């Protein structure tokens, strides 16, 4: 069985996509930290729960962006196959 | 590349791509009418019907509101409250825009529940929304701040006579609409892809329990992303008013 250039590119694209979604680790840690501090903030000041909640969600959504960039790169590699030319 | 991005490739039974339905030829350029357009039209029709019904209900507003009138008042007051609490005294001119994109993005995200492909899972849609926000930010900025303040702001960490930092600040300005739109797009797209994978690969056992995933990806994630998009739009616009308050 011989491996053509196209096969090699597809295989490497799949590996690259797998590596790209490792970007998800960062936002996971970040969102966890945000949620933890949010919980402790609610514990200290239960009256401000609504405001804490919306601030936390906003921060988490912004932190999520980097992970989503990784996801996008993975999607492009897998489905659009830009390297095949 | 004449076809829309992500349109060309699609698996056998895993289907989350945008499909071209009808090819137009405008000035020698191939322009496709895609499923996104159709879904946008459906979402807009639903919103329009709702708007007309709400208009009628409020034209004949009663002292003791009925169910529908109550609902409409609740929604409008909720959205106005969000805008008010974020933008303070600047809220009035922007309340309509924020409420409109809120309704549009929310209905678009939820439309995945009804078998449509969410229009916000097409980068064209979200990029248009990002561009609108970008224009609003800059119109507000140039209206409310003098050229000198903007220039000082642009050279920000260094003094204004030494614009070494200017290119970096310019890039961060341009990044605003791109990151805004990519965030919404990637979130909705990831939900769409995940549901397509579940229905495509696990078709034999995909009964009842995908409803939970729908609740998360379509309703929870969709609502959060709607909120975040509107929130960030409001924050950016408020920032562009300068530090008068």
Coordinates of C-alpha atoms in Angstrom, one line a residue:
Chain A
X1 CA 0.0 0.0 0.0
X2 CA 1.4 3.3 -1.0
X3 CA 0.5 6.6 0.6
X4 CA -0.2 9.4 -1.9
X5 CA 0.5 13.0 -1.2
X6 CA -3.2 13.7 -0.7
X7 CA -3.6 11.0 1.9
X8 CA -0.7 12.3 3.8
X9 CA -2.1 15.8 3.8
X10 CA -5.5 14.5 5.0
X11 CA -3.9 12.5 7.8
X12 CA -1.8 15.5 8.9
X13 CA -4.9 17.7 8.7
X14 CA -6.6 15.3 11.1
X15 CA -3.7 15.4 13.5
X16 CA -3.6 19.1 13.2
X17 CA -7.3 19.4 14.0
X18 CA -6.8 17.2 17.1
X19 CA -3.9 19.4 18.2
X20 CA -6.0 22.6 17.6
X21 CA -8.8 21.6 19.9
X22 CA -6.2 21.3 22.8
X23 CA -6.9 25.1 22.9
X24 CA -10.0 24.1 24.8
X25 CA -7.9 23.5 28.0
X26 CA -7.2 27.2 28.5
X27 CA -10.8 28.5 28.5
X28 CA -11.8 25.5 30.6
X29 CA -9.4 26.5 33.4
X30 CA -10.4 30.2 33.0
X31 CA -14.1 29.5 33.1
X32 CA -13.6 27.3 36.2
X33 CA -11.7 30.0 38.0
X34 CA -14.4 32.6 37.1
X35 CA -17.1 30.3 38.3
X36 CA -15.2 29.6 41.5
X37 CA -14.8 33.2 42.3
X38 CA -18.4 33.9 41.3
X39 CA -19.5 31.3 43.8
X40 CA -17.4 32.7 46.6
X41 CA -18.7 36.2 45.7
X42 CA -22.3 35.0 46.1
X43 CA -21.3 33.4 49.4
X44 CA -20.0 36.7 50.7
X45 CA -22.8 38.8 49.3
X46 CA -25.9 36.8 48.4
X47 CA -27.9 40.0 47.7
X48 CA -25.8 40.7 44.6
X49 CA -26.4 37.4 43.0
X50 CA -28.0 38.7 39.8
X51 CA -25.2 41.1 39.1
X52 CA -22.4 38.6 39.9
X53 CA -24.1 36.1 37.7
X54 CA -24.2 38.4 34.6
X55 CA -20.7 39.6 35.1
X56 CA -19.4 36.0 35.5
X57 CA -21.3 34.8 32.4
X58 CA -19.9 37.8 30.4
X59 CA -16.4 37.1 31.5
X60 CA -16.7 33.4 30.8
X61 CA -18.1 34.0 27.3
X62 CA -15.2 36.3 26.5
X63 CA -12.7 33.7 27.9
X64 CA -14.4 31.1 25.8
X65 CA -13.4 32.9 22.5
X66 CA -9.8 31.5 22.4
X67 CA -11.1 28.0 22.7
X68 CA -13.6 28.7 19.9
X69 CA -10.8 29.9 17.7
X70 CA -9.1 26.5 18.2
X71 CA -12.4 24.8 17.3
X72 CA -12.7 26.9 14.2
X73 CA -9.2 25.9 13.1
X74 CA -10.0 22.3 13.6
X75 CA -13.3 22.6 11.6
X76 CA -11.5 24.3 8.8
X77 CA -8.9 21.6 8.7
X78 CA -11.4 18.8 8.8
X79 CA -14.1 20.0 6.5
X80 CA -12.8 22.8 4.3
X81 CA -9.4 21.1 3.7
X82 CA -7.5 24.3 2.8
X83 CA -4.2 22.4 2.5
X84 CA -5.3 20.3 -0.4
X85 CA -5.2 23.3 -2.7
Chain B
X1 CA -14.0 30.2 -4.6
X2 CA -17.5 30.9 -5.7
X3 CA -19.3 28.8 -3.2
X4 CA -19.9 29.9 0.4
X5 CA -17.4 28.7 3.0
X6 CA -18.2 25.3 4.5
X7 CA -20.5 24.6 1.6
X8 CA -18.5 22.3 -0.6
X9 CA -17.8 19.4 1.6
X10 CA -20.4 17.3 3.3
X11 CA -20.4 13.8 4.7
X12 CA -22.8 11.0 3.9
X13 CA -25.4 11.2 6.6
X14 CA -23.7 13.9 8.8
X15 CA -25.1 17.0 7.4
X16 CA -24.5 20.4 8.9
X17 CA -23.3 22.3 5.9
X18 CA -24.8 25.3 4.2
X19 CA -26.4 24.2 0.9
X20 CA -26.7 26.3 -2.2
X21 CA -30.3 26.2 -3.4
X22 CA -30.4 28.6 -6.4
X23 CA -27.6 30.2 -8.4
X24 CA -28.0 33.8 -9.4
X25 CA -25.6 35.5 -11.8
X26 CA -25.1 39.2 -10.8
X27 CA -22.6 41.1 -13.0
X28 CA -20.8 37.9 -14.0
X29 CA -20.4 36.8 -10.4
X30 CA -22.0 33.6 -9.1
X31 CA -24.2 34.4 -6.1
X32 CA -25.9 31.5 -4.3
X33 CA -29.2 31.6 -2.5
X34 CA -28.4 29.3 0.4
X35 CA -30.3 27.6 3.2
X36 CA -29.1 30.4 5.5
X37 CA -31.1 32.9 3.4
X38 CA -34.2 30.8 3.6
X39 CA -33.8 30.4 7.4
X40 CA -33.2 34.1 7.8
X41 CA -36.4 34.8 5.9
X42 CA -38.3 32.3 8.1
X43 CA -37.0 33.9 11.3
X44 CA -37.8 37.4 10.0
X45 CA -41.3 36.3 9.1
X46 CA -41.9 35.0 12.6
X47 CA -40.5 38.2 14.1
X48 CA -42.7 40.3 11.8
X49 CA -45.8 38.4 12.6
X50 CA -45.0 38.8 16.3
X51 CA -44.3 42.5 15.8
X52 CA -47.6 43.1 14.0
X53 CA -49.6 41.1 16.6
X54 CA -47.9 43.1 19.4
X55 CA -48.6 46.4 17.6
X56 CA -52.3 45.5 17.2
X57 CA -52.4 44.3 20.9
X58 CA -50.9 47.6 22.1
X59 CA -53.1 49.7 19.8
X60 CA -56.1 48.3 21.5
X61 CA -54.4 48.3 24.9
X62 CA -56.7 47.7 27.8
X63 CA -56.5 48.9 31.3
X64 CA -56.3 45.3 32.6
X65 CA -53.9 43.7 30.1
X66 CA -54.7 40.3 28.5
X67 CA -52.3 37.5 28.2
X68 CA -50.6 38.5 25.0
X69 CA -50.4 42.2 25.9
X70 CA -48.9 41.2 29.3
X71 CA -46.3 39.1 27.5
X72 CA -45.3 41.9 25.1
X73 CA -45.0 44.4 27.9
X74 CA -42.9 42.0 29.9
X75 CA -40.5 41.3 27.1
X76 CA -40.1 45.0 26.2
X77 CA -39.7 46.1 29.8
X78 CA -37.1 43.4 30.3
X79 CA -35.0 44.4 27.3
X80 CA -35.3 48.1 28.0
X81 CA -34.2 47.3 31.6
X82 CA -31.1 45.5 30.4
X83 CA -30.1 48.4 28.1
X84 CA -30.9 51.0 30.7
X85 CA -28.8 49.3 33.4
X86 CA -25.8 49.0 31.1
X87 CA -25.8 52.3 29.2
X88 CA -27.4 54.6 31.8
X89 CA -28.3 57.9 30.3
X90 CA -27.2 57.0 26.8
X91 CA -29.7 54.1 26.6
X92 CA -32.5 55.9 24.7
X93 CA -31.1 56.1 21.2
X94 CA -29.7 52.5 21.3
X95 CA -32.6 50.7 23.0
X96 CA -34.3 49.9 19.7
X97 CA -31.2 48.6 18.0
X98 CA -30.2 46.4 20.9
X99 CA -33.7 45.0 21.4
X100 CA -33.9 44.3 17.6
X101 CA -30.6 42.4 17.4
X102 CA -31.5 40.6 20.7
X103 CA -34.7 39.3 19.2
X104 CA -33.1 38.4 15.9
X105 CA -30.1 36.5 17.4
X106 CA -32.3 34.8 20.0
X107 CA -34.8 33.6 17.4
X108 CA -32.0 32.6 15.0
X109 CA -30.2 30.5 17.7
X110 CA -33.4 28.8 18.8
X111 CA -34.5 28.1 15.3
X112 CA -32.2 25.0 15.4
X113 CA -35.0 23.5 17.6
X114 CA -37.5 23.7 14.8
X115 CA -35.3 21.9 12.2
X116 CA -33.9 25.0 10.6
X117 CA -30.2 25.5 10.3
X118 CA -29.6 28.5 12.5
X119 CA -28.8 31.5 10.3
X120 CA -26.2 32.6 12.9
X121 CA -24.2 29.5 12.1
X122 CA -23.3 31.2 8.9
X123 CA -20.3 33.6 9.2
X124 CA -22.0 35.9 6.7
X125 CA -24.8 36.7 9.1
X126 CA -22.8 37.2 12.2
X127 CA -20.1 39.2 10.4
X128 CA -22.8 41.6 9.2
X129 CA -24.0 42.0 12.8
X130 CA -20.4 42.7 13.9
X131 CA -20.0 45.3 11.1
X132 CA -23.1 47.1 12.2
X133 CA -21.8 47.3 15.7
X134 CA -18.4 48.5 14.5
X135 CA -20.0 51.3 12.5
X136 CA -22.2 52.3 15.5
X137 CA -19.2 52.4 17.8
X138 CA -17.2 54.6 15.5
X139 CA -20.0 56.9 14.5
X140 CA -20.7 57.4 18.2
X141 CA -17.0 58.0 18.9
X142 CA -16.4 60.6 16.2
X143 CA -19.7 62.4 17.2
X144 CA -18.9 62.6 20.9
X145 CA -15.2 63.0 21.2
X146 CA -12.8 65.5 19.7
X147 CA -10.1 64.3 17.3
X148 CA -7.5 65.1 19.9
X149 CA -9.0 62.8 22.5
X150 CA -9.3 60.0 20.0
X151 CA -5.7 60.5 18.9
X152 CA -4.5 60.5 22.5
X153 CA -6.5 57.4 23.1
X154 CA -5.1 55.7 20.1
X155 CA -1.5 56.3 21.2
X156 CA -2.6 55.4 24.7
X157 CA 0.3 53.9 26.7
X158 CA 2.8 56.4 25.1
X159 CA 2.4 60.1 24.9
X160 CA 0.4 61.5 21.9
X161 CA 3.5 63.0 20.1
X162 CA 5.0 59.5 19.8
X163 CA 2.6 57.3 18.0
X164 CA 4.6 54.1 18.1
X165 CA 1.7 52.2 19.6
X166 CA -0.8 53.4 17.0
X167 CA -0.7 50.3 14.7
X168 CA -1.3 48.0 17.6
X169 CA -4.3 50.0 18.8
X170 CA -5.6 50.1 15.3
X171 CA -5.4 46.4 15.1
X172 CA -7.3 46.0 18.3
X173 CA -10.0 48.3 17.0
X174 CA -10.4 46.1 13.9
X175 CA -10.4 43.0 16.0
X176 CA -13.6 44.1 17.8
X177 CA -16.1 43.2 15.1
X178 CA -14.2 40.1 14.1
X179 CA -14.0 38.6 17.6
X180 CA -17.6 39.6 18.3
X181 CA -18.9 37.8 15.2
X182 CA -16.6 34.8 15.4
X183 CA -17.6 34.2 19.0
X184 CA -21.3 34.0 18.1
X185 CA -20.6 32.1 14.9
X186 CA -18.4 29.4 16.5
X187 CA -20.7 28.9 19.4
X188 CA -23.8 28.3 17.3
X189 CA -21.8 26.3 14.7
X190 CA -20.4 24.0 17.4
X191 CA -23.9 23.3 18.7
X192 CA -25.1 22.6 15.1
X193 CA -22.2 20.3 14.4
X194 CA -22.6 18.5 17.7
X195 CA -26.3 17.8 17.0
X196 CA -25.6 16.7 13.4
X197 CA -23.0 14.3 14.8
X198 CA -25.4 12.9 17.3
X199 CA -28.1 12.4 14.7
X200 CA -25.8 11.2 12.0
X201 CA -23.5 8.8 13.9
X202 CA -25.8 7.6 16.7
X203 CA -29.0 7.5 14.6
X204 CA -29.9 4.0 15.9
X205 CA -30.0 5.1 19.6
X206 CA -30.8 8.8 19.2
X207 CA -34.3 8.7 20.9
X208 CA -35.5 11.2 23.5
X209 CA -32.2 11.9 25.1
X210 CA -31.0 14.3 22.4
X211 CA -33.7 16.6 23.7
X212 CA -31.3 17.3 26.6
X213 CA -28.6 18.3 24.2
X214 CA -31.0 20.5 22.4
X215 CA -31.9 22.2 25.6
X216 CA -28.2 22.9 26.2
X217 CA -27.0 23.8 22.8
X218 CA -30.0 25.6 21.3
X219 CA -31.7 27.2 24.3
X220 CA -29.1 27.7 27.0
X221 CA -26.1 28.4 24.8
X222 CA -28.1 30.3 22.3
X223 CA -29.6 32.6 25.0
X224 CA -26.2 33.1 26.7
X225 CA -24.5 34.0 23.4
X226 CA -27.4 36.4 22.5
X227 CA -27.0 38.1 25.9
X228 CA -23.2 38.3 25.5
X229 CA -23.4 39.8 22.0
X230 CA -25.8 42.5 23.1
X231 CA -23.9 43.1 26.4
X232 CA -20.6 43.5 24.6
X233 CA -22.2 45.8 21.9
X234 CA -23.6 48.0 24.7
X235 CA -20.2 48.0 26.5
X236 CA -18.3 49.0 23.4
X237 CA -20.8 51.7 22.5
X238 CA -20.8 53.1 26.0
X239 CA -17.0 53.2 26.0
X240 CA -17.0 55.1 22.8
X241 CA -18.9 58.0 24.5
X242 CA -15.7 58.8 26.4
X243 CA -15.3 59.6 30.0
X244 CA -17.7 62.5 30.3
X245 CA -19.8 60.9 33.0

